[in-house]
mmCIF file with all atom_site columns, C-alpha atoms in Angstrom:
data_model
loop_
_atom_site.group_PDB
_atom_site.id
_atom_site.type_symbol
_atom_site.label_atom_id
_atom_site.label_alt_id
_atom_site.label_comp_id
_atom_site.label_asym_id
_atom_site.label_entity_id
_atom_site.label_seq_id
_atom_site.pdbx_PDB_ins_code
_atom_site.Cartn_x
_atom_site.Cartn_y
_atom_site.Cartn_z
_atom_site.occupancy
_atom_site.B_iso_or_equiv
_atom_site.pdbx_formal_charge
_atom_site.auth_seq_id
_atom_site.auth_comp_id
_atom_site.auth_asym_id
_atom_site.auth_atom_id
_atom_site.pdbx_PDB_model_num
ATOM 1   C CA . UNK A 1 1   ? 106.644 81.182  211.405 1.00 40.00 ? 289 UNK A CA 1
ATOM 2   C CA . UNK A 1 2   ? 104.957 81.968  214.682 1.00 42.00 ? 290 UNK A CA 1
ATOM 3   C CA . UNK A 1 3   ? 104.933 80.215  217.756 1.00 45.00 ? 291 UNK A CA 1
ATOM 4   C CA . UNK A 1 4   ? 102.009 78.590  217.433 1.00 44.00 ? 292 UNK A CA 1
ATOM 5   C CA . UNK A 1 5   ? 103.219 77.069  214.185 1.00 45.00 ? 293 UNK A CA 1
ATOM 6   C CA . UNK A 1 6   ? 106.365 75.803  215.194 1.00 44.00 ? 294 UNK A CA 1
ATOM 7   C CA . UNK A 1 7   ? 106.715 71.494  214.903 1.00 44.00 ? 295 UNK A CA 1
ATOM 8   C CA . UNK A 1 8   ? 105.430 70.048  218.677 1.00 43.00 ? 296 UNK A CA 1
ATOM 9   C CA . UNK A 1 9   ? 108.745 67.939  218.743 1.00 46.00 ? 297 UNK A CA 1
ATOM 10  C CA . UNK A 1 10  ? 110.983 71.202  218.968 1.00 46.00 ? 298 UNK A CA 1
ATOM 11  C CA . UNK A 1 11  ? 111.659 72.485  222.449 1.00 53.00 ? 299 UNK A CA 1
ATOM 12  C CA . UNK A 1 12  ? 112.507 76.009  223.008 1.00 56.00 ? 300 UNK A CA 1
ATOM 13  C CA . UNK A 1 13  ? 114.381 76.265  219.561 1.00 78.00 ? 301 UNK A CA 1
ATOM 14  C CA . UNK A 1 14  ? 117.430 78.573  219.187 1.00 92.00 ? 302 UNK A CA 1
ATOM 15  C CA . UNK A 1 15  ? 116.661 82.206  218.498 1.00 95.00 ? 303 UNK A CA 1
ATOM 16  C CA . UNK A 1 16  ? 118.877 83.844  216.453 1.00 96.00 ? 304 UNK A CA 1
ATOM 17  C CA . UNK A 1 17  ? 119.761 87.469  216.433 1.00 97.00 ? 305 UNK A CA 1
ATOM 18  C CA . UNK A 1 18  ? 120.855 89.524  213.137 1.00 98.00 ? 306 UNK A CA 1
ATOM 19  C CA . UNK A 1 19  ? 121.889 92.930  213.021 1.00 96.00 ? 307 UNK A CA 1
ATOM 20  C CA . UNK A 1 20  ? 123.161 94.625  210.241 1.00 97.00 ? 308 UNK A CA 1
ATOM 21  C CA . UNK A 1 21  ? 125.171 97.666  209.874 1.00 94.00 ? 309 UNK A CA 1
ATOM 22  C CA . UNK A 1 22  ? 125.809 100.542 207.536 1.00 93.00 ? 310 UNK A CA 1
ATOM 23  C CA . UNK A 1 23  ? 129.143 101.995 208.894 1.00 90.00 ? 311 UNK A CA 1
ATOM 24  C CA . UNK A 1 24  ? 131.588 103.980 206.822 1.00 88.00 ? 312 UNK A CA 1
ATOM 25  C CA . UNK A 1 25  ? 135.316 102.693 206.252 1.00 86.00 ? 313 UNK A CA 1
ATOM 26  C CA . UNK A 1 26  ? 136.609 104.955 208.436 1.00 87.00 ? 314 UNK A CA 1
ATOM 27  C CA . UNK A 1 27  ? 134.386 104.134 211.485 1.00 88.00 ? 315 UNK A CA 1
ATOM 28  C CA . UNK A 1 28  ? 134.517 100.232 211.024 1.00 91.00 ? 316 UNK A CA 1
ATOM 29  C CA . UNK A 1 29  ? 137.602 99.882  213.129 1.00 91.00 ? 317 UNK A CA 1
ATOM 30  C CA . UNK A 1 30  ? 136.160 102.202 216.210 1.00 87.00 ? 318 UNK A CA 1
ATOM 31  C CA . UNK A 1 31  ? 132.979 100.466 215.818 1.00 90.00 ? 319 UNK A CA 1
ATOM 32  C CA . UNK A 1 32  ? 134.409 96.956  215.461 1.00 93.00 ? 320 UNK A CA 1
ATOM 33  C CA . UNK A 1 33  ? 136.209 97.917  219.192 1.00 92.00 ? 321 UNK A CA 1
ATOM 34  C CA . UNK A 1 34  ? 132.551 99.080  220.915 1.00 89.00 ? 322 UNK A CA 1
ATOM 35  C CA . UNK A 1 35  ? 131.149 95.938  219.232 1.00 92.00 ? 323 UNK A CA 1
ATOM 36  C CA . UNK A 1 36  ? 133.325 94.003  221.046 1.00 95.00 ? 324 UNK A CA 1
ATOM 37  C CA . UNK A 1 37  ? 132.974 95.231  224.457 1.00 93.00 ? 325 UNK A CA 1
ATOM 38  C CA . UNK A 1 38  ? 129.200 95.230  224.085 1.00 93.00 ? 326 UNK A CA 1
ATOM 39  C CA . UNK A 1 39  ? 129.228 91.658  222.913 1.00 95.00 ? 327 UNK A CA 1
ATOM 40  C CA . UNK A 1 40  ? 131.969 90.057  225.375 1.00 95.00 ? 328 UNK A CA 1
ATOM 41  C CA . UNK A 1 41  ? 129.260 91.681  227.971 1.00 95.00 ? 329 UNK A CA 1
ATOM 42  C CA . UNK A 1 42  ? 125.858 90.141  226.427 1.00 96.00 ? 330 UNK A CA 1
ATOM 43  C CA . UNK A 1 43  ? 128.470 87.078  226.624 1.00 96.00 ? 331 UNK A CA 1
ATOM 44  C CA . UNK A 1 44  ? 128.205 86.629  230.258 1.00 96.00 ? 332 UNK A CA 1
ATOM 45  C CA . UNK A 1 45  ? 123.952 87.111  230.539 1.00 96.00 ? 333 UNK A CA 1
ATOM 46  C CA . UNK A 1 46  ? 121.957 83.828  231.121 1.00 96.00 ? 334 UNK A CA 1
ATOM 47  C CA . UNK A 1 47  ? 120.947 81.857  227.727 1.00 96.00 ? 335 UNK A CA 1
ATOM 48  C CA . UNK A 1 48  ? 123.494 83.198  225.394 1.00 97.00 ? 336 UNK A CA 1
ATOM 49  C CA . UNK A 1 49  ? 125.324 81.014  223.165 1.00 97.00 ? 337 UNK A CA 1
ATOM 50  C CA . UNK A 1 50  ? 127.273 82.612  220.788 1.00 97.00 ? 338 UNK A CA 1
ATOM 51  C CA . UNK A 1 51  ? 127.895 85.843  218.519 1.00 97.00 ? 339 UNK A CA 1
ATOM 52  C CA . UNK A 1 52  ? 129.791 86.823  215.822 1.00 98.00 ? 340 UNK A CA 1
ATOM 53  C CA . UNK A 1 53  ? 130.769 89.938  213.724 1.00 98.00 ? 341 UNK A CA 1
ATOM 54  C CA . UNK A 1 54  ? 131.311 89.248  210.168 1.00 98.00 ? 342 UNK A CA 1
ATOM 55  C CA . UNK A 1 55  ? 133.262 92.391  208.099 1.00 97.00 ? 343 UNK A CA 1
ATOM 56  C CA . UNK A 1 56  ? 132.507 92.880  204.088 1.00 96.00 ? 344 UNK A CA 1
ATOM 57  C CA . UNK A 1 57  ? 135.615 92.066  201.977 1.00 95.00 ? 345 UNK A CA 1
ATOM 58  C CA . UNK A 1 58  ? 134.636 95.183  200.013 1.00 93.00 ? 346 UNK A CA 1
ATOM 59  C CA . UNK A 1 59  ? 134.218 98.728  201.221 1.00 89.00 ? 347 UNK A CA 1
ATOM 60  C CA . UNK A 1 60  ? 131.568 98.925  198.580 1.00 91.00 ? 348 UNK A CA 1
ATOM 61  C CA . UNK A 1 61  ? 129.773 96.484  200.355 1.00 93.00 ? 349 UNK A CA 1
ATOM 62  C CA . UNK A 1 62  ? 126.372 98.575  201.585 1.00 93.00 ? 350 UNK A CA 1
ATOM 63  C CA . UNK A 1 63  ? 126.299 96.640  204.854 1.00 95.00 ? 351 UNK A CA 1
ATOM 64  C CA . UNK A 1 64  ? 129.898 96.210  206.108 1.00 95.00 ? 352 UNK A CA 1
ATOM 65  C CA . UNK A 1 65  ? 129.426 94.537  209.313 1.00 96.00 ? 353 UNK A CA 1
ATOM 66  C CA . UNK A 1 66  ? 126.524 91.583  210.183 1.00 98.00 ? 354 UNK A CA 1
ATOM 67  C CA . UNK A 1 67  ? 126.164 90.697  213.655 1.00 97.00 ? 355 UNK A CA 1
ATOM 68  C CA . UNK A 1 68  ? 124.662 86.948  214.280 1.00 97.00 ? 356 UNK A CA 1
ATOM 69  C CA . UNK A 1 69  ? 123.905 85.993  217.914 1.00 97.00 ? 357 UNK A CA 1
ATOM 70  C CA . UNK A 1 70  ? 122.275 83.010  219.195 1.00 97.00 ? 358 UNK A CA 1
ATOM 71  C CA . UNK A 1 71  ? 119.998 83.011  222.203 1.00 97.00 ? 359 UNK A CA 1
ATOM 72  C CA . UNK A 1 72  ? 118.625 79.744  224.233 1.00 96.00 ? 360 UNK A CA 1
ATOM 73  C CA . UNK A 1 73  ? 115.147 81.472  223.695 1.00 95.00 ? 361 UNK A CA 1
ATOM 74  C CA . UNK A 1 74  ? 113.328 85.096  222.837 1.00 94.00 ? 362 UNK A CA 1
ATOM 75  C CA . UNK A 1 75  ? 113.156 85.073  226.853 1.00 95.00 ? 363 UNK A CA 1
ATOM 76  C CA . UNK A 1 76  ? 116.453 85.530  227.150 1.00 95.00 ? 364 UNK A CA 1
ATOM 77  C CA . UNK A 1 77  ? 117.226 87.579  224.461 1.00 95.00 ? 365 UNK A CA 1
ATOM 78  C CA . UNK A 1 78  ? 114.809 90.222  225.920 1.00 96.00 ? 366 UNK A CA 1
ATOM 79  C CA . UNK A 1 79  ? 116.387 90.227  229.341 1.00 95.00 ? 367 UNK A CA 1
ATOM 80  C CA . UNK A 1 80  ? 120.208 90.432  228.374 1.00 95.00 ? 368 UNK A CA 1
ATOM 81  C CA . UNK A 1 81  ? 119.084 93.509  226.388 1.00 94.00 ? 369 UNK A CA 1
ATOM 82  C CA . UNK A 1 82  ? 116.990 94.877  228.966 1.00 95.00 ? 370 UNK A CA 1
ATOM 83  C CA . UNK A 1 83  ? 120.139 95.414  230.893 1.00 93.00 ? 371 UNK A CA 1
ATOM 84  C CA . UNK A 1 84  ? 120.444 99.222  231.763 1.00 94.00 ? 372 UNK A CA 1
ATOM 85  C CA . UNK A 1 85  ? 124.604 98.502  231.263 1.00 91.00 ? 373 UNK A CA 1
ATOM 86  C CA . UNK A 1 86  ? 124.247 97.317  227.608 1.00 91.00 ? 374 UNK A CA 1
ATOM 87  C CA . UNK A 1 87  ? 121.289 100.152 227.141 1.00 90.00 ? 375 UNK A CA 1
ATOM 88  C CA . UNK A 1 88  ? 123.820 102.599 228.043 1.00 91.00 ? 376 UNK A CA 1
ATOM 89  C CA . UNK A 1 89  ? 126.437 101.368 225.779 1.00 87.00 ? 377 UNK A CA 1
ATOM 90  C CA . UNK A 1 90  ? 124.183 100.967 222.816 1.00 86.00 ? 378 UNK A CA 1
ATOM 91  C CA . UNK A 1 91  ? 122.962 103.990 223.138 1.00 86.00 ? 379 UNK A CA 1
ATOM 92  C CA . UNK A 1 92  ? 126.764 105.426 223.252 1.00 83.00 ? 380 UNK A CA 1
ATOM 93  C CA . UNK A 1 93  ? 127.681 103.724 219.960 1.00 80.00 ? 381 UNK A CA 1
ATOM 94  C CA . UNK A 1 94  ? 124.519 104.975 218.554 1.00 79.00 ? 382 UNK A CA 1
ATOM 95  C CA . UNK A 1 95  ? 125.328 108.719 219.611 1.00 81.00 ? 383 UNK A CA 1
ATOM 96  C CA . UNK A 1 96  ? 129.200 108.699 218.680 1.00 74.00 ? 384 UNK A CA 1
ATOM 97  C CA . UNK A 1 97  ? 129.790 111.031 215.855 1.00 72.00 ? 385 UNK A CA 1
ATOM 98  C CA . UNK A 1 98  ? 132.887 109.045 215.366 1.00 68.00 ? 386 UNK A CA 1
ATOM 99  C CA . UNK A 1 99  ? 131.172 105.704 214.074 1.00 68.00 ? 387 UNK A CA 1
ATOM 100 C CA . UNK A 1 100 ? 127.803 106.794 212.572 1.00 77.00 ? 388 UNK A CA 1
ATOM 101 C CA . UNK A 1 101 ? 126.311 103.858 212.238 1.00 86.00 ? 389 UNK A CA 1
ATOM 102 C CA . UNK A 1 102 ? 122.866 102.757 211.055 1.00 88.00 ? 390 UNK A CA 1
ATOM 103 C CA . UNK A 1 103 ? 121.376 99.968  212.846 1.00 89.00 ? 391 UNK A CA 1
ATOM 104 C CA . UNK A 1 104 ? 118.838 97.180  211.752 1.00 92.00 ? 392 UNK A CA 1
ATOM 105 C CA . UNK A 1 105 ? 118.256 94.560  214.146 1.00 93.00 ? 393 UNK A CA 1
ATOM 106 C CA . UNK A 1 106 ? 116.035 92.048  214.233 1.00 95.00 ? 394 UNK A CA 1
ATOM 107 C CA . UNK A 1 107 ? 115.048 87.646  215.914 1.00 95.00 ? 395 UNK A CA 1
ATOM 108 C CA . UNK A 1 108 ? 114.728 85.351  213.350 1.00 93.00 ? 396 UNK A CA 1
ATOM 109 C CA . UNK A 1 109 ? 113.946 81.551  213.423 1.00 89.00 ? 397 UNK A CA 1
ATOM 110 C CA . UNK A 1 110 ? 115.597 79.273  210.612 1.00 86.00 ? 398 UNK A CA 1
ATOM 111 C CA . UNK A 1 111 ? 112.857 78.595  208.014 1.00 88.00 ? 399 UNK A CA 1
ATOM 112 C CA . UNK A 1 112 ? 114.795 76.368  205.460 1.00 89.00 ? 400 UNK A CA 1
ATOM 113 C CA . UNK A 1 113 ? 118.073 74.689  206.518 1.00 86.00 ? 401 UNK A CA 1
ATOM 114 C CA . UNK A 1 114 ? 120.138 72.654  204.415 1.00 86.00 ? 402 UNK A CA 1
ATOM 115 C CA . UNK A 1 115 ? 123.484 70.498  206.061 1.00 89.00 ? 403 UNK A CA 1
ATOM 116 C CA . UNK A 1 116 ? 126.211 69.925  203.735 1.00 92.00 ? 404 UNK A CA 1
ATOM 117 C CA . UNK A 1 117 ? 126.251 67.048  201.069 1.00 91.00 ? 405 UNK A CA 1
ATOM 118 C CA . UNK A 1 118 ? 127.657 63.718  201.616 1.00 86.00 ? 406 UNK A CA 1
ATOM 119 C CA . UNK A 1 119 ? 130.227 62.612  199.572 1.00 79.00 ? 407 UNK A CA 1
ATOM 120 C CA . UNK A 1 120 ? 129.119 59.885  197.631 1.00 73.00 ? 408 UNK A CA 1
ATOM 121 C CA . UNK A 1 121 ? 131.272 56.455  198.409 1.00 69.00 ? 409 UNK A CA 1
ATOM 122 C CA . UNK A 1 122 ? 131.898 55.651  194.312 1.00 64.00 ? 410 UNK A CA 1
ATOM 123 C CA . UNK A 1 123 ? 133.574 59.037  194.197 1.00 55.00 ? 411 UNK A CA 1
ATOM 124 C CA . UNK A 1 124 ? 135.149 58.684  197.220 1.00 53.00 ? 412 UNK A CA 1
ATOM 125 C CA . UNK A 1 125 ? 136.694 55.220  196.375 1.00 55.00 ? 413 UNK A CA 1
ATOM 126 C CA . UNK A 1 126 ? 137.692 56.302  192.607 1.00 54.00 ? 414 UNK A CA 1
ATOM 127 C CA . UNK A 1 127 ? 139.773 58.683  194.487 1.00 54.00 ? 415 UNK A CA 1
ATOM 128 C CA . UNK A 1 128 ? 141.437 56.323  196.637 1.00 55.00 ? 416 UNK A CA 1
ATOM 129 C CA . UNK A 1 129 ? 142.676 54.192  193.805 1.00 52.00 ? 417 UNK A CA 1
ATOM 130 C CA . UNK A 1 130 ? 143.716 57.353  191.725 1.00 53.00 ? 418 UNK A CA 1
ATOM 131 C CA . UNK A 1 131 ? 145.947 58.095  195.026 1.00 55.00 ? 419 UNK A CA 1
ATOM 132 C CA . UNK A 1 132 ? 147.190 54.562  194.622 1.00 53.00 ? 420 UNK A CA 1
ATOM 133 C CA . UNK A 1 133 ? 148.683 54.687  191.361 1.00 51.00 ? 421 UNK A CA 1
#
């Protein structure tokens, strides 16, 4: 979807920031910790809403960490990371033989999104007479 193709009636949508990672097992924990410090900075920069760092259950797992950040806009997005600070650090994690990490970032905007399913009330009230009995 580009900009131009986005619905008129939705202002500025949320931008959302993935990045996966290949890290080996015994870097995740050392990475995990640079993560952090990298993200509770980006926390503080104008238009950012909220990040998180999700961990494979599986060691097998190719990707074994998935970074998903939400920005107020592209705009923002842009400047936070244009921030020589966060540059520097990035580049540090990037550069540590310890972690050896391969990076894939990328913005995304949702393009299908589905809430969850209502219960539906028959069910609902067959339930509340089963509890009943």
């Amino acid at each position: 979807m580009t900009a131009d193709s986005r619905p008129v009636n939705v202002p500025n949508p949320v931008v959302t920031f993935i990045n996966i990672f290949e890290v080996s097992a015994e870097h995740l924990d050392a990475f995990t910790a640079q993560w952090e410090q990298r993200a509770a900075l980006m926390s503080t920069k104008s238009g950012f809403i909220d990040s998180r760092l999700h961990r494979a259950r599986s060691t097998e797992t190719r990707f074994q960490l998935v970074n998903v950040s939400h920005w107020e806009s592209r705009e923002a997005w842009e400047a936070a990371t244009a921030d020589p600070e966060f540059g520097r650090r990035t580049r540090a994690a990037q550069d540590d033989p310890q972690t050896q990490i391969t990076s894939n970032p990328g913005l995304y905007d949702v393009a299908v999104e589905f809430p969850a399913a209502a219960a539906e009330p028959e069910a609902a009230h067959g339930n509340q007479e089963l509890q009943g009995q």
